Coordinates of C-alpha atoms and ligand atoms in Angstrom, one line a residue:
A1 CA 19.4 7.6 19.9
R2 CA 15.9 7.7 21.3
V3 CA 15.7 7.1 25.0
V4 CA 12.6 5.0 24.5
D5 CA 13.9 3.1 21.5
A6 CA 13.6 -0.6 22.4
S7 CA 16.6 -1.6 20.3
T8 CA 20.0 -1.8 21.9
T9 CA 23.8 -1.0 21.6
D10 CA 26.8 -3.1 22.6
E11 CA 27.6 -1.1 25.8
E12 CA 24.0 -1.3 26.8
R13 CA 24.0 -5.1 26.2
R14 CA 26.6 -5.5 28.9
I15 CA 24.5 -3.6 31.5
E16 CA 21.5 -5.5 30.4
A17 CA 23.2 -8.8 30.9
A18 CA 23.8 -7.9 34.5
L19 CA 20.1 -7.2 34.9
R20 CA 18.7 -10.3 33.4
P21 CA 16.7 -12.6 35.7
R22 CA 18.4 -16.1 35.6
R23 CA 15.5 -18.3 36.6
L24 CA 11.8 -18.6 35.7
A25 CA 10.9 -17.9 39.3
E26 CA 12.7 -14.6 39.2
F27 CA 11.1 -13.4 36.0
P28 CA 8.3 -10.9 36.8
G29 CA 5.3 -10.5 34.5
Q30 CA 4.1 -12.5 31.4
Q31 CA 2.5 -14.9 33.8
R32 CA 0.7 -17.0 31.2
V33 CA 3.8 -17.6 29.1
R34 CA 5.8 -18.3 32.3
D35 CA 3.3 -20.8 33.6
Q36 CA 3.0 -22.6 30.2
L37 CA 6.8 -22.6 29.8
G38 CA 7.3 -23.9 33.3
L39 CA 5.1 -26.8 32.5
V40 CA 6.8 -27.6 29.3
L41 CA 10.2 -27.5 30.9
E42 CA 9.2 -29.5 34.0
A43 CA 7.7 -32.3 31.8
A44 CA 10.9 -32.4 29.7
R45 CA 12.9 -32.7 32.9
R46 CA 10.9 -35.6 34.1
R47 CA 11.1 -37.4 30.8
Q48 CA 14.8 -36.6 30.7
S49 CA 14.6 -35.6 27.1
P50 CA 14.7 -32.2 25.4
P51 CA 11.5 -30.2 25.3
D52 CA 9.6 -29.2 22.1
H53 CA 11.2 -26.3 20.2
V54 CA 10.0 -23.0 21.6
L55 CA 9.1 -19.9 19.6
L56 CA 8.9 -16.5 21.5
S57 CA 7.3 -13.6 19.7
G58 CA 6.6 -10.0 20.7
P59 CA 8.0 -6.5 20.4
P60 CA 11.7 -5.8 21.2
G61 CA 12.8 -5.4 24.8
L62 CA 10.1 -7.6 26.4
G63 CA 12.4 -10.4 27.5
K64 CA 12.7 -13.0 24.6
T65 CA 16.5 -13.3 24.9
T66 CA 16.2 -13.4 28.7
L67 CA 13.6 -16.2 28.5
A68 CA 15.8 -18.2 26.1
M69 CA 18.7 -18.0 28.5
I70 CA 16.3 -19.0 31.3
I71 CA 15.2 -22.0 29.3
A72 CA 18.8 -23.2 28.9
A73 CA 19.5 -22.6 32.6
E74 CA 16.4 -24.5 33.7
L75 CA 17.3 -27.4 31.5
E76 CA 20.9 -27.1 32.8
Q77 CA 22.1 -27.1 29.2
P78 CA 24.6 -24.8 27.4
M79 CA 23.1 -22.3 24.9
R80 CA 24.4 -21.4 21.5
I81 CA 23.4 -18.0 20.2
T82 CA 23.0 -16.9 16.7
S83 CA 20.5 -14.8 14.7
G84 CA 18.6 -14.8 11.4
P85 CA 20.7 -12.1 9.8
A86 CA 23.9 -14.0 10.6
I87 CA 22.7 -17.0 8.7
Q88 CA 22.7 -16.0 5.0
H89 CA 23.5 -19.4 3.6
A90 CA 22.4 -22.9 4.4
G91 CA 26.1 -23.7 5.0
D92 CA 26.2 -21.3 7.9
L93 CA 23.4 -23.1 9.6
A94 CA 24.8 -26.6 8.8
A95 CA 28.0 -25.6 10.6
V96 CA 26.1 -24.5 13.7
L97 CA 23.8 -27.5 13.7
S98 CA 26.5 -30.1 13.2
S99 CA 28.4 -28.8 16.2
L100 CA 25.6 -29.0 18.7
A101 CA 25.9 -31.3 21.6
E102 CA 23.0 -33.5 22.8
G103 CA 20.3 -31.5 24.6
E104 CA 21.9 -28.1 23.8
V105 CA 19.7 -25.1 23.3
L106 CA 20.1 -23.2 20.1
F107 CA 18.9 -19.6 20.3
L108 CA 17.9 -18.1 17.0
D109 CA 17.2 -14.4 17.4
E110 CA 15.3 -12.6 14.7
I111 CA 14.5 -15.9 13.1
H112 CA 12.2 -14.3 10.5
R113 CA 15.3 -12.8 8.9
M114 CA 17.0 -16.0 8.0
A115 CA 17.7 -16.8 4.3
R116 CA 15.1 -19.1 2.7
P117 CA 17.4 -22.1 2.0
A118 CA 18.6 -22.1 5.6
E119 CA 14.9 -22.0 6.7
E120 CA 14.2 -25.2 4.9
M121 CA 17.3 -26.9 6.3
L122 CA 16.2 -25.7 9.8
Y123 CA 12.8 -27.2 9.7
L124 CA 14.0 -30.5 8.5
A125 CA 16.7 -30.5 11.3
M126 CA 14.0 -29.6 13.9
E127 CA 11.8 -32.4 12.8
D128 CA 14.2 -35.3 12.1
F129 CA 17.4 -34.1 13.7
R130 CA 19.2 -34.6 10.5
V131 CA 20.8 -32.3 7.9
D132 CA 21.8 -33.0 4.4
V133 CA 25.3 -31.8 3.8
I134 CA 26.0 -31.1 0.1
V135 CA 29.4 -32.2 -1.0
G136 CA 30.8 -31.1 -4.4
K137 CA 29.3 -28.8 -6.9
G138 CA 27.2 -29.1 -10.1
P139 CA 26.0 -32.4 -11.4
G140 CA 28.5 -34.4 -9.3
A141 CA 27.2 -32.9 -6.0
T142 CA 25.8 -35.4 -3.5
A143 CA 23.8 -34.9 -0.4
I144 CA 25.2 -36.7 2.6
P145 CA 22.7 -37.1 5.5
L146 CA 24.2 -36.2 8.8
E147 CA 22.4 -37.4 12.0
L148 CA 22.2 -34.8 14.8
P149 CA 21.7 -35.4 18.5
P150 CA 18.4 -34.1 19.8
F151 CA 18.5 -30.4 20.7
T152 CA 16.1 -27.6 21.3
V153 CA 15.6 -24.5 19.1
V154 CA 14.4 -21.4 20.8
G155 CA 13.4 -18.9 18.1
A156 CA 12.7 -15.3 18.8
T157 CA 10.8 -12.9 16.5
T158 CA 9.2 -9.5 16.5
R159 CA 7.2 -10.6 13.4
A160 CA 5.7 -14.1 13.9
G161 CA 3.5 -13.5 10.9
L162 CA 6.5 -13.4 8.6
L163 CA 7.6 -17.0 9.4
P164 CA 6.7 -19.5 6.8
A165 CA 4.0 -21.9 8.0
P166 CA 6.2 -25.1 7.8
L167 CA 8.8 -23.4 10.0
R168 CA 6.2 -22.1 12.5
D169 CA 4.6 -25.5 12.7
R170 CA 7.9 -27.1 13.9
F171 CA 7.6 -25.2 17.2
G172 CA 5.7 -27.3 19.7
F173 CA 5.3 -24.3 22.0
T174 CA 4.8 -20.6 21.1
G175 CA 4.8 -18.0 23.7
H176 CA 3.6 -14.5 22.8
L177 CA 5.0 -11.8 25.0
D178 CA 2.9 -8.7 25.6
Y179 CA 3.6 -5.3 27.0
Y180 CA 4.0 -5.3 30.8
N181 CA 1.7 -3.5 33.2
T182 CA 3.0 -0.8 35.5
K183 CA 2.9 -3.1 38.5
D184 CA 5.2 -5.6 36.9
L185 CA 7.5 -2.9 35.6
Q186 CA 7.8 -1.5 39.2
L187 CA 8.9 -5.0 40.4
I188 CA 11.5 -5.1 37.6
L189 CA 12.8 -1.6 38.3
T190 CA 13.0 -2.2 42.0
R191 CA 15.1 -5.3 41.3
S192 CA 17.3 -3.4 38.8
A193 CA 17.8 -0.5 41.2
G194 CA 18.9 -3.0 43.8
L195 CA 21.4 -4.6 41.5
L196 CA 22.8 -1.3 40.3
E197 CA 22.9 0.0 43.9
I198 CA 20.6 2.9 43.1
E199 CA 18.6 4.3 46.0
S200 CA 15.0 5.0 45.0
T201 CA 11.5 5.8 46.4
P202 CA 8.3 4.0 45.4
D203 CA 7.0 7.3 43.8
G204 CA 10.1 7.6 41.7
I205 CA 9.9 4.0 40.6
H206 CA 6.2 4.3 39.8
E207 CA 6.8 7.4 37.7
I208 CA 9.4 5.6 35.6
A209 CA 7.4 2.4 35.3
S210 CA 4.3 4.3 34.1
R211 CA 6.3 6.0 31.3
S212 CA 8.2 3.0 30.0
R213 CA 5.7 1.9 27.3
G214 CA 5.3 -1.5 28.9
T215 CA 8.9 -2.4 28.1
P216 CA 11.5 -3.6 30.6
R217 CA 14.4 -2.6 28.4
I218 CA 13.1 1.0 28.3
A219 CA 12.3 1.0 32.0
N220 CA 15.9 0.0 32.9
R221 CA 17.2 2.6 30.5
L222 CA 15.0 5.4 32.0
L223 CA 16.1 4.3 35.5
R224 CA 19.7 5.0 34.5
R225 CA 18.9 8.4 33.0
V226 CA 17.0 9.4 36.2
R227 CA 19.9 8.2 38.3
D228 CA 22.2 10.4 36.1
W229 CA 19.9 13.4 36.7
A230 CA 19.8 12.7 40.4
Q231 CA 23.6 12.5 40.7
V232 CA 24.3 15.6 38.7
H233 CA 21.8 17.5 40.8
G234 CA 23.5 16.4 44.0
Q235 CA 20.8 14.2 45.2
H236 CA 21.5 10.5 45.4
I237 CA 18.1 9.1 45.3
V238 CA 15.7 8.4 42.4
D239 CA 12.5 10.0 43.6
E240 CA 9.5 11.6 41.9
E241 CA 11.2 14.9 41.4
A242 CA 14.2 13.4 39.7
A243 CA 12.0 11.1 37.6
L244 CA 9.8 14.0 36.4
A245 CA 12.7 16.3 35.6
A246 CA 14.8 13.6 33.8
L247 CA 11.9 12.3 31.8
E248 CA 11.0 15.8 30.6
L249 CA 14.6 16.4 29.6
F250 CA 14.6 13.2 27.5
D251 CA 11.2 14.1 25.9
V252 CA 9.2 11.2 27.3
D253 CA 5.8 12.4 28.0
Q254 CA 3.3 11.4 30.7
Q255 CA 2.0 8.5 28.6
G256 CA 5.5 7.3 27.8
L257 CA 5.3 8.6 24.2
D258 CA 8.4 10.0 22.8
R259 CA 9.3 12.2 19.8
L260 CA 8.8 9.5 17.2
D261 CA 5.4 8.5 18.6
R262 CA 4.2 12.0 18.7
A263 CA 5.6 12.7 15.2
V264 CA 3.6 9.7 13.9
L265 CA 0.4 11.0 15.6
E266 CA 1.0 14.5 14.4
A267 CA 1.6 13.4 10.8
L268 CA -1.5 11.3 11.0
C269 CA -3.7 14.0 12.3
K270 CA -2.3 17.2 10.9
R271 CA -1.0 16.1 7.5
F272 CA -3.5 13.3 6.7
G273 CA -6.6 14.6 8.5
G274 CA -6.6 11.6 10.8
G275 CA -6.2 9.0 8.1
P276 CA -6.7 6.3 7.0
V277 CA -3.2 6.4 5.5
G278 CA -0.8 3.7 4.4
L279 CA 2.1 2.7 6.6
S280 CA 4.8 3.6 4.1
T281 CA 3.3 7.1 3.4
L282 CA 3.2 7.7 7.1
A283 CA 6.8 6.5 7.5
V284 CA 8.0 8.9 4.8
A285 CA 6.2 11.7 6.5
V286 CA 8.1 11.2 9.7
G287 CA 11.4 10.4 8.0
E288 CA 11.7 6.8 9.2
E289 CA 11.9 3.3 7.7
P290 CA 8.5 1.7 7.5
D291 CA 9.9 -1.2 9.5
T292 CA 10.8 1.1 12.4
V293 CA 7.4 2.7 12.5
E294 CA 5.7 -0.7 12.2
T295 CA 7.7 -2.6 14.9
V296 CA 8.8 0.2 17.3
A297 CA 6.2 2.9 17.3
E298 CA 3.0 1.4 16.0
P299 CA 2.4 -1.7 18.2
Y300 CA 2.4 0.4 21.3
L301 CA 0.3 3.2 19.8
V302 CA -2.2 0.6 18.6
R303 CA -2.3 -1.2 21.8
E304 CA -2.9 2.0 23.8
G305 CA -5.6 3.0 21.4
Y306 CA -4.0 6.0 19.7
I307 CA -4.0 4.4 16.3
V308 CA -6.5 2.1 14.7
R309 CA -5.4 -0.3 11.9
T310 CA -8.0 -0.6 9.2
P311 CA -7.8 -2.4 5.8
R312 CA -7.4 1.0 4.2
G313 CA -4.5 2.1 6.4
R314 CA -3.9 3.7 9.8
S315 CA -6.4 6.0 11.4
A316 CA -6.1 8.3 14.4
S317 CA -8.5 7.6 17.3
R318 CA -10.1 10.3 19.4
M319 CA -7.3 9.7 22.0
A320 CA -4.7 10.6 19.4
W321 CA -6.3 14.0 18.7
E322 CA -6.8 14.7 22.4
H323 CA -3.2 13.7 23.2
L324 CA -2.0 16.4 20.7
G325 CA -4.5 18.9 22.2
L326 CA -6.5 19.0 18.9
T327 CA -10.1 18.7 18.1
P328 CA -11.0 15.9 15.6
P329 CA -12.6 17.4 12.5
K330 CA -15.2 14.7 12.2
P331 CA -16.5 11.8 14.2
V332 CA -13.6 9.3 14.8
A333 CA -13.3 5.8 16.0
G334 CA -12.4 5.0 19.6
Ligands
ADP401 P1 14.2 -9.1 23.8 O1 15.1 -10.2 23.5 O2 12.8 -9.4 23.8 O3 14.5 -7.9 22.9 P2 15.7 -9.0 26.3 O4 15.4 -10.3 26.8 O5 17.0 -8.7 25.7 O6 14.5 -8.6 25.3 O7 15.4 -8.0 27.5 C1 15.8 -6.6 27.5 C2 16.2 -6.2 28.9 O8 15.1 -6.1 29.7 C3 17.2 -7.1 29.6 O9 18.1 -6.3 30.3 C4 16.4 -7.8 30.6 O10 17.1 -8.0 31.8 C5 15.2 -6.9 30.8 N1 14.0 -7.7 31.0 C6 13.2 -8.2 30.1 N2 12.2 -8.9 30.6 C7 12.4 -8.8 32.0 C8 11.6 -9.3 33.1 N3 10.5 -10.0 32.9 N4 12.1 -9.1 34.3 C9 13.3 -8.4 34.5 N5 14.0 -7.9 33.5 C10 13.5 -8.1 32.2

């Protein structure tokens, strides 16, 4: 597994759960989303009614699940968790919806991956707090409307663009999470180090923060690897030396790019002369699924200016060539 992969495993989920901030006020970064969400929740509290449904979008590992849990905690409501891939039939969703208590928060992770009939059921339920339960089969089947108590859906997606418009429109509030700056990641890491009882120096924390590709999940993971390095080398403090050595060992370079990122840039520059090249061709060249390249590697490479997306495909910027120590063959963008 890549040390800077933003997806996660079961064991890691347990550690992550311990590191999640519980309240909005403890959540560093994403200030705009935090302020907007704070207002929405406070207004709902004063009205004593559930807030609008909330959609959280953004790359993996930036805090969507954490924020969903915070929403439930701030509303002092229980939270039910399910995900798009777990809902393959409208019946799966009907079962969840019909068991919700008044005011409950329903967290739907990867909501863009829900089956189409369930999507339709969901947006009717979000709008009218009602589902039609189909009883029987064939010509004798009848739809029995079932009233639901008001509840709040918190949807999370890495691909907001894939949601059908009628579903997207049912969310009264959409928060887009963006990559964190180094300062916010330092706050997150300092807090995590405290919770994990890891001794650290500001230099060590800074080094990890600046190589975590703006992602708290990756920052927390790198912190644990640097701690491992420090322990094995008989020093019990996460300092700059430990951070530099461990990050080199795990192939995370100074800009936080890892092997996949560099493979993408190398393919783009060396095999395709800097592009433009289509996403799927690029994915084949690095031996990955197009979806992995598109949701894991590309957003960060684009944001940092290594890759430019054009209508004709992906192109390498001057930065990409320079990062690989190569000279661009012709004038390039950026
Ligand atoms: P997502 O649902 O967007 O993939 P998560 O909410 O599961 O991301 O966050 C991944 C990990 O990063 C969790 O362990 C969480 O504690 C940590 N994390 C995310 N955002 C923050 C933040 N703003 N402050 C502190 N920790 C964070």
